[in-house]
mmCIF file of C-alpha atoms and ligand atoms in Angstrom:
data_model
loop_
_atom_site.group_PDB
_atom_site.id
_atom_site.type_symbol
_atom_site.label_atom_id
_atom_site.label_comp_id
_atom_site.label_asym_id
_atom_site.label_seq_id
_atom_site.Cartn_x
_atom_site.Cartn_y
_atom_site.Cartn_z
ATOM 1 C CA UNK A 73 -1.751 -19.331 -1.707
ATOM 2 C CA UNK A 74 0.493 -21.135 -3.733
ATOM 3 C CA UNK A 75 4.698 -21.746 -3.374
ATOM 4 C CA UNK A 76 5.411 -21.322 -7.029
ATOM 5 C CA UNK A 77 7.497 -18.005 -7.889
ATOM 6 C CA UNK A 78 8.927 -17.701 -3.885
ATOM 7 C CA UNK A 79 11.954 -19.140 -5.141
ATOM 8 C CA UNK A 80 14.322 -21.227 -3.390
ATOM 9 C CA UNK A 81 12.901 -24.520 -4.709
ATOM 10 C CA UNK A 82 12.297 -25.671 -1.437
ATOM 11 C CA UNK A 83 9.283 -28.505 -1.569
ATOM 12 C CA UNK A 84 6.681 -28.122 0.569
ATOM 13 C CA UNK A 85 3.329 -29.510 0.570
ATOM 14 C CA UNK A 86 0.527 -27.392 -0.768
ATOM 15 C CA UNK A 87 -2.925 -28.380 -1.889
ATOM 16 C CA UNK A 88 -3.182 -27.758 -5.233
ATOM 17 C CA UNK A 89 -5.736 -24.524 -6.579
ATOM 18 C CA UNK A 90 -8.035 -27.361 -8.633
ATOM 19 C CA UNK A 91 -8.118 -29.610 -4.772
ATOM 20 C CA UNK A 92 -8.747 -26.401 -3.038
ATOM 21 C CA UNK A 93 -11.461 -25.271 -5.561
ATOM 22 C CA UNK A 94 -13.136 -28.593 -5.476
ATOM 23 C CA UNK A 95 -13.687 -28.001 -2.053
ATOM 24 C CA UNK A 96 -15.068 -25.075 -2.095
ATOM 25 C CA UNK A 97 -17.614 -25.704 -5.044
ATOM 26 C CA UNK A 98 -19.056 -28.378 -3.078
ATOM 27 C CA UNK A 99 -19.132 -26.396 0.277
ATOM 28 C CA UNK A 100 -20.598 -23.605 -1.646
ATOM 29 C CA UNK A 101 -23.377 -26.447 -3.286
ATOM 30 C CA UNK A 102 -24.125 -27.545 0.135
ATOM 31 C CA UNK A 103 -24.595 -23.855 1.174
ATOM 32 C CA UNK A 104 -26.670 -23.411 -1.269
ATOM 33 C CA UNK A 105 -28.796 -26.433 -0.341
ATOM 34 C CA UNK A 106 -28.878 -25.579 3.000
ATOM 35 C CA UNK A 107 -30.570 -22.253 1.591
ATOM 36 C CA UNK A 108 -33.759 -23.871 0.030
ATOM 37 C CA UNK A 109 -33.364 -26.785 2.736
ATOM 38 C CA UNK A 110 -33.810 -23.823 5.377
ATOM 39 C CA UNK A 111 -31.075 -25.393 7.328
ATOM 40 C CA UNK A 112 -29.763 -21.528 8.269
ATOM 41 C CA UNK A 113 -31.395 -20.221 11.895
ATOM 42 C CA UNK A 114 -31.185 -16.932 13.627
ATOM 43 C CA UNK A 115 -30.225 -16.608 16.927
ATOM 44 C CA UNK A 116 -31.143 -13.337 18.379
ATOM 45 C CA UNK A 117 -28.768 -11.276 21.010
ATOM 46 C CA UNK A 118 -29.942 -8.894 23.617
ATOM 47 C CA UNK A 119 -29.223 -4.974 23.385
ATOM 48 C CA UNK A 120 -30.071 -3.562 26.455
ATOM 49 C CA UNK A 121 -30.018 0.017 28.149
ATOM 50 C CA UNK A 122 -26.996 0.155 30.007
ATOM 51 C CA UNK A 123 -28.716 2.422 33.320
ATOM 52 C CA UNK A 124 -31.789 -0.025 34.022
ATOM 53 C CA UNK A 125 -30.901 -3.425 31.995
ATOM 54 C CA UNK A 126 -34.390 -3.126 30.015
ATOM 55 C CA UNK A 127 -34.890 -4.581 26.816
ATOM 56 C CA UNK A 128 -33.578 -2.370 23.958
ATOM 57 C CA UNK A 129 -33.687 -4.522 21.323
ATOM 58 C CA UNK A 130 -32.136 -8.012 19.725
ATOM 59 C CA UNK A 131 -29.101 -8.546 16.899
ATOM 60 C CA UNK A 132 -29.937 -11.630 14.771
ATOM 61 C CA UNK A 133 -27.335 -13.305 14.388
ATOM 62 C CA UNK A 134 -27.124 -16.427 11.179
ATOM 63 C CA UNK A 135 -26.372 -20.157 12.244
ATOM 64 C CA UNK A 136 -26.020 -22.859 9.923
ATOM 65 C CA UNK A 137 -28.034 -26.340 11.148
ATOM 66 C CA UNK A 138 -25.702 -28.536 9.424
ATOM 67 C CA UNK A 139 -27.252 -32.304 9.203
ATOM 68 C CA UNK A 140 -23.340 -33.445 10.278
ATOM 69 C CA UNK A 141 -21.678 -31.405 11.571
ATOM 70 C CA UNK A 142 -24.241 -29.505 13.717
ATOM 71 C CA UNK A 143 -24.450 -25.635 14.480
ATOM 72 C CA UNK A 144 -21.764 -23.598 12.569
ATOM 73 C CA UNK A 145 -21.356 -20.261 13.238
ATOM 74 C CA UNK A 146 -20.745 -17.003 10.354
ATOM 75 C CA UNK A 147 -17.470 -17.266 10.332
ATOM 76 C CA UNK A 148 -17.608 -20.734 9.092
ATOM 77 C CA UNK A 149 -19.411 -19.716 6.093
ATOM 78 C CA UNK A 150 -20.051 -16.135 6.047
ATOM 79 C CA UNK A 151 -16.886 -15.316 3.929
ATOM 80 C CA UNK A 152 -17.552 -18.194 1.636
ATOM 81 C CA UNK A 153 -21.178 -17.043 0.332
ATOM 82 C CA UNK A 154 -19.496 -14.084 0.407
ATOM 83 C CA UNK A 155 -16.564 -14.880 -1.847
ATOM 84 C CA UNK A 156 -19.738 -15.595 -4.931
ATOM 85 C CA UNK A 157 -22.997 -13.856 -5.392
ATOM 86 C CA UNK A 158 -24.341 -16.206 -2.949
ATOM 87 C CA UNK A 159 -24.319 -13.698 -0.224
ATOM 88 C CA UNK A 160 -27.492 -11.849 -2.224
ATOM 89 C CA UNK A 161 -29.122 -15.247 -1.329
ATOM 90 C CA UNK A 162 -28.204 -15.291 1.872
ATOM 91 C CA UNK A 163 -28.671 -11.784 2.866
ATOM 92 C CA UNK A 164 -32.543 -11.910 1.575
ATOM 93 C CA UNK A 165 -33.399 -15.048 3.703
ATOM 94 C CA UNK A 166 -31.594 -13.548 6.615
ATOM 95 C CA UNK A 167 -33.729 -10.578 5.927
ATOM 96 C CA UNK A 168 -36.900 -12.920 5.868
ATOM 97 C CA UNK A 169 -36.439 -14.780 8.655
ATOM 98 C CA UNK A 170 -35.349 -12.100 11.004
ATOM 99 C CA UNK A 171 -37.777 -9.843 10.053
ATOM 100 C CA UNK A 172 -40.368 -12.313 9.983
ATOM 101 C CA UNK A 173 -39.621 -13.271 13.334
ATOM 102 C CA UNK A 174 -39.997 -9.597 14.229
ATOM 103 C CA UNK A 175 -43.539 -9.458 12.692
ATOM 104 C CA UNK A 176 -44.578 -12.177 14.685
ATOM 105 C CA UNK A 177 -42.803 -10.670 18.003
ATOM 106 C CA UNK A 178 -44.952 -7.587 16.855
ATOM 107 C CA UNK A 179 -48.252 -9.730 16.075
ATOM 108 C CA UNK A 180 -48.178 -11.187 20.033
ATOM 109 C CA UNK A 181 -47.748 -7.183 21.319
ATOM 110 C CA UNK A 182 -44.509 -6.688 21.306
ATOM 111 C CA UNK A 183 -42.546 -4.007 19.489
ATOM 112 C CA UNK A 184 -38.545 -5.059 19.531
ATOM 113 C CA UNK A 185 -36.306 -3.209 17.424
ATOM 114 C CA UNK A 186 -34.538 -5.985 15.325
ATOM 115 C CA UNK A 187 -30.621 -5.469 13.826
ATOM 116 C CA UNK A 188 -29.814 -7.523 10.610
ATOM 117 C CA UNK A 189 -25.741 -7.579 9.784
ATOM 118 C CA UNK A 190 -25.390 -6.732 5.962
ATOM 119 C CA UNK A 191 -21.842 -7.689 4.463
ATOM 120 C CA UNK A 192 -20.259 -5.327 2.152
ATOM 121 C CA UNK A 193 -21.330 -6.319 -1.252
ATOM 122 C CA UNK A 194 -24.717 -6.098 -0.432
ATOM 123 C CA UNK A 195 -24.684 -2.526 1.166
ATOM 124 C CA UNK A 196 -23.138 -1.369 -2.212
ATOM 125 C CA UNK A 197 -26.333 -3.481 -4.350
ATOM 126 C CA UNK A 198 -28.266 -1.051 -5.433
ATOM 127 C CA UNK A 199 -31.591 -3.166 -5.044
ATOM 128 C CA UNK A 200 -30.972 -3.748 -1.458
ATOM 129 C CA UNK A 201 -33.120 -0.966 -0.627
ATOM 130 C CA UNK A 202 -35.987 -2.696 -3.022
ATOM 131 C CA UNK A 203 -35.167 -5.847 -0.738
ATOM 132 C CA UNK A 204 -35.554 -4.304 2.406
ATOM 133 C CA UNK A 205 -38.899 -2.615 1.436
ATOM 134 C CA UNK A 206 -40.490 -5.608 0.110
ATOM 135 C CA UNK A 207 -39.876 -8.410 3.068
ATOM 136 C CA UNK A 208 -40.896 -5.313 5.188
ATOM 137 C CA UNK A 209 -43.838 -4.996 3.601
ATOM 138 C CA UNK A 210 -44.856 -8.658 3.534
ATOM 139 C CA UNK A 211 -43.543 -9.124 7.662
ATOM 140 C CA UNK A 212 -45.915 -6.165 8.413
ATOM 141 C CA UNK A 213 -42.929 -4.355 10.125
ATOM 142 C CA UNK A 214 -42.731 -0.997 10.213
ATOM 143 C CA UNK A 215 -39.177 0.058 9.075
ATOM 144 C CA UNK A 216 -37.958 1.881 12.018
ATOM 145 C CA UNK A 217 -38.112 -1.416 13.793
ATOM 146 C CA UNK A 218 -35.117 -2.391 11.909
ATOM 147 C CA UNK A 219 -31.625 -1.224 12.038
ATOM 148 C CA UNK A 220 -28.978 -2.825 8.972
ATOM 149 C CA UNK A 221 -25.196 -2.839 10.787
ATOM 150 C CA UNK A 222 -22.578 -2.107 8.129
ATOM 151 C CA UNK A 223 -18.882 -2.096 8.542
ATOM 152 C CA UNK A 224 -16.882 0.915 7.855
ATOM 153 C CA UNK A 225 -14.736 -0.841 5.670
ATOM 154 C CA UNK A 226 -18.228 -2.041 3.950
ATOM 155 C CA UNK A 227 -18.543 2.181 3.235
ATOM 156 C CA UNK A 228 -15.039 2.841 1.931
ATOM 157 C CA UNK A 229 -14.957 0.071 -0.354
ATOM 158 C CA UNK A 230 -17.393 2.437 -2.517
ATOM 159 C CA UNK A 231 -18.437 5.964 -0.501
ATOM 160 C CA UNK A 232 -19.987 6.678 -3.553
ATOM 161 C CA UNK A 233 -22.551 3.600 -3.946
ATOM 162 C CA UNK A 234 -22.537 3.291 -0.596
ATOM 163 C CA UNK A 235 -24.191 7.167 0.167
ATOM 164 C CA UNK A 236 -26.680 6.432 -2.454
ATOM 165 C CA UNK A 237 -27.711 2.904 -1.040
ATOM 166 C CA UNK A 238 -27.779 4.335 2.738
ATOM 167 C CA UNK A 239 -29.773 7.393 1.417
ATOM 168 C CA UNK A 240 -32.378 4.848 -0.039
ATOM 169 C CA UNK A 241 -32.375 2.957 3.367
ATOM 170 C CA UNK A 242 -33.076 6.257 5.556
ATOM 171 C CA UNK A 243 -35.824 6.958 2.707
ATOM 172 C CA UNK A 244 -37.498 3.833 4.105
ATOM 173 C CA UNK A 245 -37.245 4.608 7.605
ATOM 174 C CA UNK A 246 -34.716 1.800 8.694
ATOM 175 C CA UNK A 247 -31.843 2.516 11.193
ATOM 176 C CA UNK A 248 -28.075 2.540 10.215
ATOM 177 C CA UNK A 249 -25.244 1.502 12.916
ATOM 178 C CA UNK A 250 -21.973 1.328 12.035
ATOM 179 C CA UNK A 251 -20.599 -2.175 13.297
ATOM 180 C CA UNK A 252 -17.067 -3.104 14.790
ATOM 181 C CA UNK A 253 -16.582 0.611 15.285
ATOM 182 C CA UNK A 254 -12.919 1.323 15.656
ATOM 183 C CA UNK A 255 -11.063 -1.411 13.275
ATOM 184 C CA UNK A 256 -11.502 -0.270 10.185
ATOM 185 C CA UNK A 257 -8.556 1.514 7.891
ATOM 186 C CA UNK A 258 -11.562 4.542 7.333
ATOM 187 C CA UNK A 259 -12.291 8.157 7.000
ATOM 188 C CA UNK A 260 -13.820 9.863 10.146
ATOM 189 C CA UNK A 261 -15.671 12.174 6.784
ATOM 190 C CA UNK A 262 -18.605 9.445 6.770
ATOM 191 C CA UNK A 263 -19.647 10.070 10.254
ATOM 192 C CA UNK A 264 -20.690 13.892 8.470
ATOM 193 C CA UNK A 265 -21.465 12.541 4.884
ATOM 194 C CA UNK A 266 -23.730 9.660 5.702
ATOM 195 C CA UNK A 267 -27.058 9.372 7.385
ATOM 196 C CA UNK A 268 -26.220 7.018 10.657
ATOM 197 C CA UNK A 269 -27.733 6.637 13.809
ATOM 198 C CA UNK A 270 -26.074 3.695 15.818
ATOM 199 C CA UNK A 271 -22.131 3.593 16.691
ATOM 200 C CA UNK A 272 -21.389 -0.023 18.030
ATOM 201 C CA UNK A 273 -18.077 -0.082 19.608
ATOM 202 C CA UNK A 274 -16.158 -3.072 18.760
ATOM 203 C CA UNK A 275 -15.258 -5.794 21.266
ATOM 204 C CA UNK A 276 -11.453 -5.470 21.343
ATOM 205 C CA UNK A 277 -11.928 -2.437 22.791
ATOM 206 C CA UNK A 278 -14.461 -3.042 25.403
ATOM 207 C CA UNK A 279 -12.887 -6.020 26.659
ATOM 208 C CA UNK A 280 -9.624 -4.062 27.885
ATOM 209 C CA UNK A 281 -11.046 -0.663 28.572
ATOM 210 C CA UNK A 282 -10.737 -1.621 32.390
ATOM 211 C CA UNK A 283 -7.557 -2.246 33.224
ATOM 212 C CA UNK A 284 -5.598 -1.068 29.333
ATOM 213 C CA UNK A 285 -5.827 2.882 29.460
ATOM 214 C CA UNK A 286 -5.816 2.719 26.166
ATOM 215 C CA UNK A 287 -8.520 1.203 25.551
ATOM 216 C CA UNK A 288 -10.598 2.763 27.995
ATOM 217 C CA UNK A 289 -9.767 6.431 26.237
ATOM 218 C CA UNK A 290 -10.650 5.179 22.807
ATOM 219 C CA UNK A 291 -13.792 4.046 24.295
ATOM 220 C CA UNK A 292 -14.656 7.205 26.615
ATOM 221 C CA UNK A 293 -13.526 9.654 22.897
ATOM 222 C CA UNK A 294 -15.736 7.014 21.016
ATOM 223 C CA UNK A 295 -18.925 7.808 23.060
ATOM 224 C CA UNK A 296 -18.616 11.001 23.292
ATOM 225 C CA UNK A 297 -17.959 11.784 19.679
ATOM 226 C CA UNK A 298 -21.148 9.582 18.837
ATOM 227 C CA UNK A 299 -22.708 11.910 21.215
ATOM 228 C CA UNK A 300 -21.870 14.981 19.679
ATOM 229 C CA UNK A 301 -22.592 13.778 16.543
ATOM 230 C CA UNK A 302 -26.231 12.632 17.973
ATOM 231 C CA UNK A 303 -25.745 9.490 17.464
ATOM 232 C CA UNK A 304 -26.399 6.138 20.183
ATOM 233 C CA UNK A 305 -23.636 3.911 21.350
ATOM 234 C CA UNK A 306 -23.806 0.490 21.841
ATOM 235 C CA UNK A 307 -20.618 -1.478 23.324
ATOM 236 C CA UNK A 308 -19.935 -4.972 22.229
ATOM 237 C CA UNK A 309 -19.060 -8.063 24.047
ATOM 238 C CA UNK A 310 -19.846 -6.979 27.437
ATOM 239 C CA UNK A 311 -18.447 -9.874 29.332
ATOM 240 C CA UNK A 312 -18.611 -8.525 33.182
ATOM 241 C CA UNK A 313 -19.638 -6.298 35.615
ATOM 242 C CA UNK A 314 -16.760 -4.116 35.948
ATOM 243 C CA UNK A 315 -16.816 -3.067 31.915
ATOM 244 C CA UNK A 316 -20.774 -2.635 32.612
ATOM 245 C CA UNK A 317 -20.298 -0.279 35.518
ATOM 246 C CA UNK A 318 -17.757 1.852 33.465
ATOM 247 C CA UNK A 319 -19.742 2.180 30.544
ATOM 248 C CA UNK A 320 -22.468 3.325 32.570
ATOM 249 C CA UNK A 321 -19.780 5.658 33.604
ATOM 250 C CA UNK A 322 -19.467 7.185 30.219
ATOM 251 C CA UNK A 323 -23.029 7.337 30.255
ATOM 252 C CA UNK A 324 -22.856 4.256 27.049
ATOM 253 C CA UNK A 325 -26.226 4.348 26.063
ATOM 254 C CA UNK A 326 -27.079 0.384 25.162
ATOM 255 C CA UNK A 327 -24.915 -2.827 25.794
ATOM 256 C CA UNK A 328 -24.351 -6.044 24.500
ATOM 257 C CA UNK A 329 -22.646 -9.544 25.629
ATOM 258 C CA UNK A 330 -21.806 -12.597 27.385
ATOM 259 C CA UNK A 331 -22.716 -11.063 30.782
ATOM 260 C CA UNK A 332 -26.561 -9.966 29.878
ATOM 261 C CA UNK A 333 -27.343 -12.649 26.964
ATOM 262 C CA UNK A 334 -25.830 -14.734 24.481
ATOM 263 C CA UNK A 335 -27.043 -15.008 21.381
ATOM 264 C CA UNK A 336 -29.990 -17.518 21.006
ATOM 265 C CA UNK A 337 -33.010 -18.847 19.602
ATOM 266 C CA UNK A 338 -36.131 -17.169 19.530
ATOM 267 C CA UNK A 339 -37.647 -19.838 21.892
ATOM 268 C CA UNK A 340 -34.879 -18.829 24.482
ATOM 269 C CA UNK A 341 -35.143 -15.596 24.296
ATOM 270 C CA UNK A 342 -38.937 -16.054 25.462
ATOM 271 C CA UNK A 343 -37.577 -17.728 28.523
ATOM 272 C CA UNK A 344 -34.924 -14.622 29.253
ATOM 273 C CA UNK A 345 -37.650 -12.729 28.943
ATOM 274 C CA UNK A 346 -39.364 -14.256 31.810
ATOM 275 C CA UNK A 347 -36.754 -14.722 33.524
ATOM 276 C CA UNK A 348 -35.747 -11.008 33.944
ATOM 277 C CA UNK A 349 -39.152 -10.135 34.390
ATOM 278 C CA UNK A 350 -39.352 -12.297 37.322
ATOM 279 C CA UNK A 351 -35.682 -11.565 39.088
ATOM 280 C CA UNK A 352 -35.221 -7.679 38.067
ATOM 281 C CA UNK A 353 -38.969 -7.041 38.114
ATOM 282 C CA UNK A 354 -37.723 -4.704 34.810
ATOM 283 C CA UNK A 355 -40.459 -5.079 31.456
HETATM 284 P P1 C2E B 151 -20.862 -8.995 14.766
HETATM 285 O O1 C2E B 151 -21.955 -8.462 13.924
HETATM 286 O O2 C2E B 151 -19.880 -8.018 15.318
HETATM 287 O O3 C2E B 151 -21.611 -9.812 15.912
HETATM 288 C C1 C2E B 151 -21.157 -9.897 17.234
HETATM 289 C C2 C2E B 151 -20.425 -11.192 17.474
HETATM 290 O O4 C2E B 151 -19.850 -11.148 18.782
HETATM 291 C C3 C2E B 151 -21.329 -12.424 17.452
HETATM 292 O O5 C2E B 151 -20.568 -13.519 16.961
HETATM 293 C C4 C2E B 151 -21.628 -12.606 18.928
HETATM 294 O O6 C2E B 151 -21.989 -13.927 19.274
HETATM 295 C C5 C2E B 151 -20.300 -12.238 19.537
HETATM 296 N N1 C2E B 151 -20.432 -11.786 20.928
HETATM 297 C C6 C2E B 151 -21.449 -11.103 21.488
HETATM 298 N N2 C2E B 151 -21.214 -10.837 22.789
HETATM 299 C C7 C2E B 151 -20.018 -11.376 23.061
HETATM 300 C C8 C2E B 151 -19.204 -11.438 24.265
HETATM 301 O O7 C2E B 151 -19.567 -10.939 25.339
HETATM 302 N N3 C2E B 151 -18.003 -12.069 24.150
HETATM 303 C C9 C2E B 151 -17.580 -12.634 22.987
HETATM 304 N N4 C2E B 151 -16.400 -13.247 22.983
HETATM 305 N N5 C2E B 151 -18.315 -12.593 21.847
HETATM 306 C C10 C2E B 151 -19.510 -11.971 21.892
HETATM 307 P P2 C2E B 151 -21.115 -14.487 15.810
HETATM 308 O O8 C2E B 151 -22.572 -14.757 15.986
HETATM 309 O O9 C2E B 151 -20.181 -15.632 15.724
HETATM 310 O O10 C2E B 151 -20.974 -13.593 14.506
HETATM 311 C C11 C2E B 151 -19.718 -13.223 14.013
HETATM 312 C C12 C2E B 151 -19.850 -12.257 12.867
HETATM 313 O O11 C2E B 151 -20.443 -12.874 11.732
HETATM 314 C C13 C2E B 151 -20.739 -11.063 13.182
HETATM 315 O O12 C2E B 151 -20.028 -10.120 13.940
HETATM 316 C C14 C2E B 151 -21.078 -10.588 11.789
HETATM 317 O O13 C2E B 151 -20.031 -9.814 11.254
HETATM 318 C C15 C2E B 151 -21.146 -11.900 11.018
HETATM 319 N N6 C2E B 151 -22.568 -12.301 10.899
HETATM 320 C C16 C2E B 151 -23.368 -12.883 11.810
HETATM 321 N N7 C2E B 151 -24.619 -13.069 11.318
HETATM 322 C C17 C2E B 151 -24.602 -12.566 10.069
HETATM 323 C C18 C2E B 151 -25.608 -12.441 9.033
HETATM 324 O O14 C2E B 151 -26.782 -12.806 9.193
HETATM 325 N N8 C2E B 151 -25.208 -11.881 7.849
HETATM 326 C C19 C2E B 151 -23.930 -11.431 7.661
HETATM 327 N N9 C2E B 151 -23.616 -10.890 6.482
HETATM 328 N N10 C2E B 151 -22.978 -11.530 8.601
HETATM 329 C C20 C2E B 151 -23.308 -12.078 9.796
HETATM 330 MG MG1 MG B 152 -23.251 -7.004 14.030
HETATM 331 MG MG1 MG B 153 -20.160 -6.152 15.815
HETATM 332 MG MG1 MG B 154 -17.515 -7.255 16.430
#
């Protein structure tokens, strides 16, 4: 962050903390803008069964419509609302909009299962549960309709806070995945202590499995552990056929990536929709 105290005196250029902060305030202003301006979209991503390629189920996914600079994606300003207390904004219009959406999807006749991505400090908020269970209620979506994807690291940060919020969570009837499976510094003693239901394998993984033996073994021990333990796999960032056809091989139970959908708007996903309907003749 800063050159002072690595010795050496040599002089480089650094912005200072008060330019950097500046910044940031007013990025953080604008966020928070874009908030009540409802500026922030949700794309939605297709799960689907890895055997028949049916609809399993969509990840929303949070976009920022910037007026200038257009659509950014998370990582442009995940970390930053969740560097303040602004992420308990964010994470409760996230939760509104995606579960709204899902209430309509549900209103036309159709059930889909809907995953929201919850960042760390709000899985260990105790009144996340409270959240949940209110924009539930006022969607009209039943709770096992929605699954919250929390990061392992998310759970060691506090095991303790985190069992009690998760425990609330099942109370309601949501589902729990585990997201980015595989890259966090964790204890395999949650998989026993904590009540999940979805393992989703992370990317760097699935991207090498064919080809990097490796990878493929930490993939093939991954599944079959989730198995075991009862719980469904889901593989991320399914980019071709090849990684499709061996997870099918490992008998992966849902998919995710490039090569079935990216993520998009809920408009889009209508056309998909139809569009597989009318090539693979799947519903
Ligand atoms: P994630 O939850 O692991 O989401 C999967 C990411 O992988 C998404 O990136 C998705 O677009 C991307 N992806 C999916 N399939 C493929 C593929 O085949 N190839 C490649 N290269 N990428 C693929 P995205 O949308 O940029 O999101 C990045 C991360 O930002 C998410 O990772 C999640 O951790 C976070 N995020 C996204 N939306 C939200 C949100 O509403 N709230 C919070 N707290 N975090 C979010
Ligand atoms: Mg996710
Ligand atoms: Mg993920
Ligand atoms: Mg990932």
């Amino acid at each position: 962050y800063s050159a002072k105290g690595s010795g050496g005196g040599i002089a480089s250029y650094q912005p200072s903390m008060d330019e950097t902060d500046a910044r940031k305030l007013s990025r953080l202003a604008e966020l928070r803008r874009a908030l009540t301006e409802n500026e922030l979209v949700m794309h939605y991503q297709p799960l689907v069964d890895v055997g028949n390629s049916k609809l399993h189920g969509v990840e929303a996914l949070v976009r920022w419509q910037h007026p200038e600079e257009g659509l950014l994606g998370p990582i442009e300003f995940v970390p930053l609302a969740e560097s303040t207390g602004l992420i308990h904004d964010m994470t409760r219009h996230v939760l509104r909009l995606a579960i709204g959406q899902a209430g309509e999807w549900l209103r036309a006749g159709e059930a889909v299962p809907i995953s929201v991505n919850i960042s760390t400090r709000c899985l260990l908020d105790v009144t996340l549960p409270d959240t949940v269970e209110a924009v539930l209620a006022s969607a009209g979506l039943p709770a096992s309709l929605l699954t919250l994807e929390i990061t392992e690291s998310a759970i060691m940060a506090d095991p303790q806070r985190s069992r009690e919020v998760l425990s609330r969570l099942e109370a309601l009837g949501t589902r729990i995945a585990i997201d980015d499976f595989g890259t966090g510094y964790t204890s395999m003693a949650y998989l026993r202590d904590l009540p999940i239901h979805e393992l989703k394998i992370d990317r760097t993984f699935i991207s090498r499995m064919v080809g990097e033996s490796k990878d493929a073994i930490i993939v093939h021990t991954a599944i079959d552990l989730a198995h075991r333990l009862g719980l469904t796999t889901v593989a991320e960032g399914v980019e071709d056929e090849n990684t499709m056809t061996a997870l099918a091989d490992l008998d992966c139970d849902l998919v995710q990536g490039y090569l079935v959908g990216r993520p998009m708007a809920a408009e889009q996903l209508r056309d998909w929709l139809d569009l597989r309907l009318n090539t693979l003749g799947v519903s």
